[in-house]
Amino acid sequence: MYVMNLGRGCVLVGMLMVLHAGLGSAHHRANLRLSEQPYDGLPVDITTQCVIGFVIACFGISKVAGEFKDISATNDLNRKTLDSITNVPSFYHFAHRGRSIHSIIYS
């Protein structure tokens, strides 16, 4: 429970930091336009805040997501039969041409 709250807090803080960095960059750009200076890129503090916010948000997301599964699928596939692997109910389609052909042939 504590890890989940820590993760959600990190996601919230990270997203707020990225949002604040975005607003800071828009403010910086507006100030450059008002002072008619060329745009040479973002200041280091805005870029650093954005990167740190992104890292904190990624850390929080990894804590909220829970346990990761193994990359190799052999552990999951060894427990299943071939019939259960190839059975995909979303591919079942009963409204096909066979019904109309059957009515033509047997009428």
Short mmCIF file of N, CA, C and O in Angstrom, two decimals:
data_model
loop_
_atom_site.label_atom_id
_atom_site.label_comp_id
_atom_site.label_asym_id
_atom_site.label_seq_id
_atom_site.Cartn_x
_atom_site.Cartn_y
_atom_site.Cartn_z
N MET A 1 0.83 -1.19 0.00
CA MET A 1 0.00 0.00 0.00
C MET A 1 0.87 1.26 0.00
O MET A 1 0.59 2.20 -0.70
N TYR A 2 1.93 1.23 0.82
CA TYR A 2 2.81 2.39 0.90
C TYR A 2 3.55 2.63 -0.42
O TYR A 2 3.72 3.77 -0.84
N VAL A 3 3.94 1.53 -1.08
CA VAL A 3 4.66 1.67 -2.35
C VAL A 3 3.74 2.25 -3.41
O VAL A 3 4.16 3.07 -4.23
N MET A 4 2.47 1.87 -3.39
CA MET A 4 1.51 2.38 -4.36
C MET A 4 1.31 3.88 -4.17
O MET A 4 1.28 4.65 -5.14
N ASN A 5 1.19 4.33 -2.91
CA ASN A 5 1.03 5.76 -2.65
C ASN A 5 2.30 6.53 -3.02
O ASN A 5 2.21 7.65 -3.52
N LEU A 6 3.46 5.95 -2.74
CA LEU A 6 4.72 6.58 -3.13
C LEU A 6 4.79 6.71 -4.64
O LEU A 6 5.20 7.75 -5.17
N GLY A 7 4.39 5.67 -5.35
CA GLY A 7 4.41 5.70 -6.81
C GLY A 7 3.47 6.76 -7.37
O GLY A 7 3.83 7.51 -8.28
N ARG A 8 2.26 6.82 -6.83
CA ARG A 8 1.31 7.83 -7.31
C ARG A 8 1.79 9.24 -6.99
O ARG A 8 1.60 10.16 -7.78
N GLY A 9 2.40 9.40 -5.83
CA GLY A 9 2.96 10.71 -5.49
C GLY A 9 4.08 11.11 -6.43
O GLY A 9 4.18 12.27 -6.84
N CYS A 10 4.93 10.14 -6.77
CA CYS A 10 6.02 10.43 -7.71
C CYS A 10 5.48 10.78 -9.09
O CYS A 10 6.01 11.67 -9.76
N VAL A 11 4.44 10.08 -9.52
CA VAL A 11 3.84 10.40 -10.82
C VAL A 11 3.27 11.81 -10.80
O VAL A 11 3.48 12.59 -11.73
N LEU A 12 2.58 12.15 -9.72
CA LEU A 12 1.99 13.48 -9.62
C LEU A 12 3.07 14.56 -9.60
O LEU A 12 2.99 15.55 -10.34
N VAL A 13 4.10 14.38 -8.78
CA VAL A 13 5.18 15.36 -8.70
C VAL A 13 5.91 15.47 -10.04
O VAL A 13 6.21 16.58 -10.51
N GLY A 14 6.19 14.34 -10.67
CA GLY A 14 6.88 14.36 -11.96
C GLY A 14 6.09 15.07 -13.04
O GLY A 14 6.63 15.87 -13.81
N MET A 15 4.77 14.78 -13.08
CA MET A 15 3.94 15.44 -14.10
C MET A 15 3.82 16.94 -13.83
O MET A 15 3.81 17.74 -14.78
N LEU A 16 3.74 17.32 -12.57
CA LEU A 16 3.69 18.75 -12.24
C LEU A 16 5.00 19.44 -12.61
O LEU A 16 4.98 20.59 -13.08
N MET A 17 6.12 18.75 -12.40
CA MET A 17 7.41 19.34 -12.79
C MET A 17 7.50 19.52 -14.30
O MET A 17 7.99 20.56 -14.78
N VAL A 18 7.04 18.54 -15.06
CA VAL A 18 7.07 18.65 -16.52
C VAL A 18 6.13 19.77 -16.98
O VAL A 18 6.46 20.56 -17.88
N LEU A 19 4.95 19.87 -16.35
CA LEU A 19 4.01 20.93 -16.68
C LEU A 19 4.62 22.30 -16.35
O LEU A 19 4.51 23.25 -17.15
N HIS A 20 5.25 22.41 -15.21
CA HIS A 20 5.88 23.67 -14.82
C HIS A 20 7.02 24.03 -15.77
O HIS A 20 7.20 25.21 -16.11
N ALA A 21 7.78 23.04 -16.20
CA ALA A 21 8.85 23.31 -17.17
C ALA A 21 8.27 23.77 -18.51
O ALA A 21 8.83 24.66 -19.16
N GLY A 22 7.15 23.20 -18.91
CA GLY A 22 6.50 23.64 -20.15
C GLY A 22 6.00 25.08 -20.06
O GLY A 22 6.15 25.87 -20.99
N LEU A 23 5.40 25.42 -18.92
CA LEU A 23 4.96 26.80 -18.73
C LEU A 23 6.14 27.76 -18.67
O LEU A 23 6.07 28.88 -19.18
N GLY A 24 7.22 27.32 -18.03
CA GLY A 24 8.43 28.14 -17.98
C GLY A 24 9.03 28.38 -19.35
O GLY A 24 9.52 29.47 -19.65
N SER A 25 8.98 27.34 -20.19
CA SER A 25 9.52 27.52 -21.55
C SER A 25 8.65 28.46 -22.37
O SER A 25 9.16 29.26 -23.15
N ALA A 26 7.33 28.39 -22.19
CA ALA A 26 6.44 29.31 -22.90
C ALA A 26 6.67 30.75 -22.42
O ALA A 26 6.68 31.69 -23.23
N HIS A 27 6.86 30.91 -21.12
CA HIS A 27 7.13 32.24 -20.57
C HIS A 27 8.47 32.77 -21.09
O HIS A 27 8.58 33.96 -21.44
N HIS A 28 9.46 31.92 -21.14
CA HIS A 28 10.78 32.31 -21.65
C HIS A 28 10.69 32.74 -23.12
O HIS A 28 11.27 33.74 -23.53
N ARG A 29 9.95 31.99 -23.89
CA ARG A 29 9.79 32.31 -25.31
C ARG A 29 9.05 33.64 -25.50
O ARG A 29 9.41 34.44 -26.37
N ALA A 30 8.04 33.88 -24.66
CA ALA A 30 7.30 35.15 -24.75
C ALA A 30 8.20 36.32 -24.38
O ALA A 30 8.13 37.40 -25.02
N ASN A 31 9.04 36.14 -23.37
CA ASN A 31 9.96 37.21 -23.00
C ASN A 31 10.97 37.49 -24.11
O ASN A 31 11.35 38.65 -24.33
N LEU A 32 11.42 36.46 -24.80
CA LEU A 32 12.35 36.67 -25.92
C LEU A 32 11.68 37.44 -27.06
O LEU A 32 12.30 38.28 -27.70
N ARG A 33 10.41 37.14 -27.31
CA ARG A 33 9.71 37.86 -28.38
C ARG A 33 9.52 39.34 -28.02
O ARG A 33 9.62 40.21 -28.88
N LEU A 34 9.20 39.59 -26.74
CA LEU A 34 8.99 40.98 -26.32
C LEU A 34 10.28 41.79 -26.38
O LEU A 34 10.26 42.97 -26.74
N SER A 35 11.38 41.16 -26.03
CA SER A 35 12.65 41.87 -26.05
C SER A 35 13.35 41.78 -27.40
O SER A 35 14.46 42.30 -27.57
N GLU A 36 12.71 41.12 -28.35
CA GLU A 36 13.20 40.98 -29.73
C GLU A 36 14.61 40.38 -29.77
O GLU A 36 15.46 40.80 -30.54
N GLN A 37 14.83 39.37 -28.94
CA GLN A 37 16.10 38.66 -28.94
C GLN A 37 15.93 37.35 -29.71
O GLN A 37 14.83 36.79 -29.77
N PRO A 38 17.00 36.84 -30.30
CA PRO A 38 16.89 35.57 -31.04
C PRO A 38 16.71 34.39 -30.07
O PRO A 38 17.16 34.43 -28.93
N TYR A 39 16.06 33.37 -30.57
CA TYR A 39 15.82 32.17 -29.76
C TYR A 39 17.03 31.24 -29.93
O TYR A 39 17.27 30.71 -31.01
N ASP A 40 17.76 31.04 -28.85
CA ASP A 40 18.95 30.19 -28.89
C ASP A 40 18.73 28.86 -28.20
O ASP A 40 19.67 28.09 -28.05
N GLY A 41 17.54 28.59 -27.75
CA GLY A 41 17.25 27.35 -27.04
C GLY A 41 16.76 27.65 -25.64
O GLY A 41 16.72 28.80 -25.19
N LEU A 42 16.39 26.60 -24.95
CA LEU A 42 15.88 26.76 -23.59
C LEU A 42 17.03 26.90 -22.59
O LEU A 42 18.10 26.33 -22.80
N PRO A 43 16.79 27.62 -21.51
CA PRO A 43 17.81 27.68 -20.46
C PRO A 43 18.02 26.32 -19.81
O PRO A 43 17.16 25.43 -19.87
N VAL A 44 19.17 26.17 -19.18
CA VAL A 44 19.53 24.89 -18.58
C VAL A 44 18.59 24.51 -17.45
O VAL A 44 18.26 23.33 -17.28
N ASP A 45 18.11 25.47 -16.67
CA ASP A 45 17.25 25.14 -15.54
C ASP A 45 15.91 24.56 -15.99
O ASP A 45 15.38 23.64 -15.37
N ILE A 46 15.36 25.06 -17.09
CA ILE A 46 14.09 24.53 -17.60
C ILE A 46 14.30 23.12 -18.15
O ILE A 46 13.50 22.22 -17.89
N THR A 47 15.37 22.93 -18.89
CA THR A 47 15.66 21.61 -19.44
C THR A 47 15.92 20.60 -18.33
O THR A 47 15.40 19.47 -18.37
N THR A 48 16.66 21.00 -17.32
CA THR A 48 16.96 20.11 -16.20
C THR A 48 15.69 19.75 -15.43
O THR A 48 15.48 18.60 -15.06
N GLN A 49 14.83 20.73 -15.22
CA GLN A 49 13.58 20.47 -14.52
C GLN A 49 12.70 19.50 -15.30
O GLN A 49 12.08 18.61 -14.73
N CYS A 50 12.67 19.63 -16.60
CA CYS A 50 11.87 18.73 -17.44
C CYS A 50 12.42 17.30 -17.38
O CYS A 50 11.65 16.35 -17.23
N VAL A 51 13.73 17.16 -17.47
CA VAL A 51 14.33 15.82 -17.44
C VAL A 51 14.15 15.17 -16.07
O VAL A 51 13.79 13.99 -15.97
N ILE A 52 14.35 15.93 -14.99
CA ILE A 52 14.18 15.37 -13.65
C ILE A 52 12.72 15.00 -13.40
O ILE A 52 12.42 13.94 -12.83
N GLY A 53 11.80 15.83 -13.85
CA GLY A 53 10.37 15.50 -13.73
C GLY A 53 10.01 14.24 -14.49
O GLY A 53 9.23 13.41 -14.02
N PHE A 54 10.58 14.08 -15.68
CA PHE A 54 10.33 12.89 -16.48
C PHE A 54 10.85 11.64 -15.78
O PHE A 54 10.17 10.61 -15.74
N VAL A 55 12.05 11.72 -15.22
CA VAL A 55 12.64 10.57 -14.53
C VAL A 55 11.81 10.21 -13.29
O VAL A 55 11.54 9.03 -13.02
N ILE A 56 11.38 11.22 -12.53
CA ILE A 56 10.55 10.95 -11.34
C ILE A 56 9.22 10.33 -11.74
O ILE A 56 8.74 9.39 -11.10
N ALA A 57 8.61 10.83 -12.80
CA ALA A 57 7.34 10.26 -13.27
C ALA A 57 7.52 8.82 -13.74
O ALA A 57 6.68 7.96 -13.46
N CYS A 58 8.60 8.53 -14.43
CA CYS A 58 8.87 7.15 -14.88
C CYS A 58 9.08 6.23 -13.69
O CYS A 58 8.60 5.09 -13.68
N PHE A 59 9.78 6.70 -12.67
CA PHE A 59 9.97 5.90 -11.46
C PHE A 59 8.63 5.61 -10.80
O PHE A 59 8.35 4.48 -10.39
N GLY A 60 7.78 6.62 -10.70
CA GLY A 60 6.47 6.43 -10.09
C GLY A 60 5.59 5.48 -10.88
O GLY A 60 4.88 4.65 -10.31
N ILE A 61 5.66 5.57 -12.20
CA ILE A 61 4.86 4.66 -13.04
C ILE A 61 5.32 3.22 -12.86
O ILE A 61 4.51 2.30 -12.82
N SER A 62 6.62 3.01 -12.72
CA SER A 62 7.12 1.65 -12.52
C SER A 62 6.69 1.10 -11.17
O SER A 62 6.53 -0.11 -11.02
N LYS A 63 6.50 1.96 -10.17
CA LYS A 63 6.02 1.50 -8.86
C LYS A 63 4.52 1.24 -8.85
O LYS A 63 4.04 0.35 -8.18
N VAL A 64 3.77 2.01 -9.61
CA VAL A 64 2.32 1.85 -9.65
C VAL A 64 1.94 0.63 -10.50
O VAL A 64 0.97 -0.06 -10.20
N ALA A 65 2.74 0.33 -11.51
CA ALA A 65 2.39 -0.73 -12.46
C ALA A 65 2.35 -2.10 -11.82
O ALA A 65 1.66 -3.00 -12.29
N GLY A 66 3.07 -2.33 -10.75
CA GLY A 66 3.07 -3.64 -10.10
C GLY A 66 4.17 -4.52 -10.63
O GLY A 66 5.18 -4.05 -11.17
N GLU A 67 3.99 -5.82 -10.47
CA GLU A 67 5.01 -6.78 -10.89
C GLU A 67 5.02 -6.91 -12.40
O GLU A 67 3.98 -7.00 -13.05
N PHE A 68 6.21 -6.93 -12.95
CA PHE A 68 6.36 -7.14 -14.38
C PHE A 68 6.41 -8.64 -14.68
O PHE A 68 6.84 -9.43 -13.86
N LYS A 69 5.96 -9.01 -15.86
CA LYS A 69 6.05 -10.40 -16.29
C LYS A 69 7.40 -10.64 -16.95
O LYS A 69 8.06 -9.72 -17.41
N ASP A 70 7.76 -11.92 -17.02
CA ASP A 70 8.99 -12.28 -17.70
C ASP A 70 8.88 -11.97 -19.18
O ASP A 70 7.80 -12.03 -19.77
N ILE A 71 10.01 -11.68 -19.79
CA ILE A 71 10.01 -11.42 -21.22
C ILE A 71 9.73 -12.70 -21.99
O ILE A 71 8.99 -12.71 -22.97
N SER A 72 10.30 -13.79 -21.54
CA SER A 72 10.07 -15.06 -22.24
C SER A 72 8.67 -15.56 -21.92
O SER A 72 8.27 -15.64 -20.77
N ALA A 73 7.94 -15.88 -22.94
CA ALA A 73 6.56 -16.33 -22.76
C ALA A 73 6.46 -17.83 -22.57
O ALA A 73 5.36 -18.36 -22.44
N THR A 74 7.58 -18.53 -22.53
CA THR A 74 7.53 -19.98 -22.43
C THR A 74 6.92 -20.44 -21.12
O THR A 74 6.26 -21.47 -21.07
N ASN A 75 7.12 -19.70 -20.03
CA ASN A 75 6.53 -20.10 -18.75
C ASN A 75 5.01 -20.09 -18.81
O ASN A 75 4.35 -21.00 -18.31
N ASP A 76 4.42 -19.07 -19.44
CA ASP A 76 2.97 -19.01 -19.56
C ASP A 76 2.45 -20.01 -20.58
O ASP A 76 1.38 -20.59 -20.40
N LEU A 77 3.20 -20.21 -21.67
CA LEU A 77 2.71 -21.10 -22.72
C LEU A 77 2.83 -22.57 -22.33
O LEU A 77 2.09 -23.40 -22.86
N ASN A 78 3.73 -22.92 -21.45
CA ASN A 78 3.86 -24.32 -21.03
C ASN A 78 2.64 -24.79 -20.24
O ASN A 78 2.32 -25.97 -20.23
N ARG A 79 1.95 -23.87 -19.59
CA ARG A 79 0.78 -24.23 -18.79
C ARG A 79 -0.50 -24.32 -19.61
O ARG A 79 -1.51 -24.80 -19.12
N LYS A 80 -0.49 -23.85 -20.84
CA LYS A 80 -1.70 -23.83 -21.66
C LYS A 80 -1.65 -24.94 -22.71
O LYS A 80 -0.61 -25.32 -23.19
N THR A 81 -2.84 -25.41 -23.07
CA THR A 81 -2.93 -26.39 -24.15
C THR A 81 -3.00 -25.65 -25.49
O THR A 81 -3.28 -24.45 -25.53
N LEU A 82 -2.78 -26.38 -26.57
CA LEU A 82 -2.82 -25.76 -27.89
C LEU A 82 -4.22 -25.26 -28.23
O LEU A 82 -4.38 -24.23 -28.89
N ASP A 83 -5.24 -25.97 -27.76
CA ASP A 83 -6.61 -25.54 -28.03
C ASP A 83 -6.92 -24.19 -27.37
O ASP A 83 -7.61 -23.35 -27.94
N SER A 84 -6.43 -23.99 -26.17
CA SER A 84 -6.71 -22.72 -25.50
C SER A 84 -5.88 -21.57 -26.07
O SER A 84 -6.27 -20.42 -25.98
N ILE A 85 -4.74 -21.88 -26.67
CA ILE A 85 -3.92 -20.83 -27.27
C ILE A 85 -4.54 -20.34 -28.58
O ILE A 85 -4.60 -19.15 -28.85
N THR A 86 -5.01 -21.28 -29.41
CA THR A 86 -5.55 -20.90 -30.72
C THR A 86 -7.01 -20.49 -30.67
O THR A 86 -7.55 -20.03 -31.66
N ASN A 87 -7.67 -20.64 -29.53
CA ASN A 87 -9.08 -20.29 -29.41
C ASN A 87 -9.20 -18.78 -29.16
O ASN A 87 -8.79 -18.27 -28.12
N VAL A 88 -9.75 -18.07 -30.14
CA VAL A 88 -9.92 -16.63 -30.03
C VAL A 88 -11.40 -16.31 -30.30
O VAL A 88 -11.82 -16.23 -31.45
N PRO A 89 -12.20 -16.13 -29.25
CA PRO A 89 -13.63 -15.89 -29.45
C PRO A 89 -13.95 -14.63 -30.23
O PRO A 89 -15.02 -14.53 -30.83
N SER A 90 -13.07 -13.66 -30.25
CA SER A 90 -13.37 -12.44 -31.00
C SER A 90 -13.36 -12.69 -32.51
O SER A 90 -13.86 -11.87 -33.27
N PHE A 91 -12.80 -13.80 -32.97
CA PHE A 91 -12.81 -14.13 -34.39
C PHE A 91 -14.04 -14.93 -34.81
O PHE A 91 -14.21 -15.21 -35.98
N TYR A 92 -14.88 -15.33 -33.87
CA TYR A 92 -16.10 -16.05 -34.21
C TYR A 92 -17.01 -15.13 -35.01
O TYR A 92 -17.27 -14.00 -34.61
N HIS A 93 -17.51 -15.62 -36.14
CA HIS A 93 -18.36 -14.81 -37.00
C HIS A 93 -19.45 -15.72 -37.56
O HIS A 93 -19.17 -16.60 -38.35
N PHE A 94 -20.67 -15.48 -37.14
CA PHE A 94 -21.77 -16.35 -37.54
C PHE A 94 -22.67 -15.72 -38.61
O PHE A 94 -23.54 -16.39 -39.14
N ALA A 95 -22.48 -14.46 -38.91
CA ALA A 95 -23.29 -13.80 -39.94
C ALA A 95 -22.49 -13.81 -41.24
O ALA A 95 -21.94 -12.80 -41.66
N HIS A 96 -22.44 -14.96 -41.90
CA HIS A 96 -21.66 -15.08 -43.12
C HIS A 96 -22.54 -15.51 -44.28
O HIS A 96 -23.76 -15.65 -44.14
N ARG A 97 -21.96 -15.76 -45.45
CA ARG A 97 -22.70 -16.08 -46.67
C ARG A 97 -23.38 -17.45 -46.61
O ARG A 97 -24.27 -17.72 -47.38
N GLY A 98 -22.94 -18.30 -45.74
CA GLY A 98 -23.49 -19.65 -45.70
C GLY A 98 -24.98 -19.67 -45.46
O GLY A 98 -25.70 -20.53 -46.00
N ARG A 99 -25.48 -18.74 -44.69
CA ARG A 99 -26.91 -18.69 -44.40
C ARG A 99 -27.70 -18.37 -45.67
O ARG A 99 -28.72 -19.01 -45.96
N SER A 100 -27.25 -17.41 -46.47
CA SER A 100 -27.99 -17.06 -47.68
C SER A 100 -27.83 -18.13 -48.75
O SER A 100 -28.77 -18.42 -49.50
N ILE A 101 -26.67 -18.76 -48.82
CA ILE A 101 -26.47 -19.85 -49.79
C ILE A 101 -27.34 -21.05 -49.41
O ILE A 101 -27.93 -21.69 -50.29
N HIS A 102 -27.43 -21.35 -48.15
CA HIS A 102 -28.27 -22.45 -47.69
C HIS A 102 -29.72 -22.22 -48.06
O HIS A 102 -30.43 -23.14 -48.51
N SER A 103 -30.23 -20.97 -47.91
CA SER A 103 -31.62 -20.68 -48.26
C SER A 103 -31.84 -20.76 -49.77
O SER A 103 -32.91 -21.12 -50.23
N ILE A 104 -30.82 -20.43 -50.59
CA ILE A 104 -30.97 -20.52 -52.05
C ILE A 104 -30.98 -21.97 -52.50
O ILE A 104 -31.80 -22.37 -53.34
N ILE A 105 -30.13 -22.79 -51.93
CA ILE A 105 -30.01 -24.19 -52.35
C ILE A 105 -31.22 -24.99 -51.94
O ILE A 105 -31.76 -25.78 -52.73
N TYR A 106 -31.71 -24.79 -50.73
CA TYR A 106 -32.79 -25.64 -50.22
C TYR A 106 -34.16 -25.01 -50.34
O TYR A 106 -35.11 -25.44 -49.70
N SER A 107 -34.34 -24.00 -51.18
CA SER A 107 -35.68 -23.43 -51.34
C SER A 107 -36.34 -23.85 -52.63
O SER A 107 -35.87 -24.52 -53.44
#
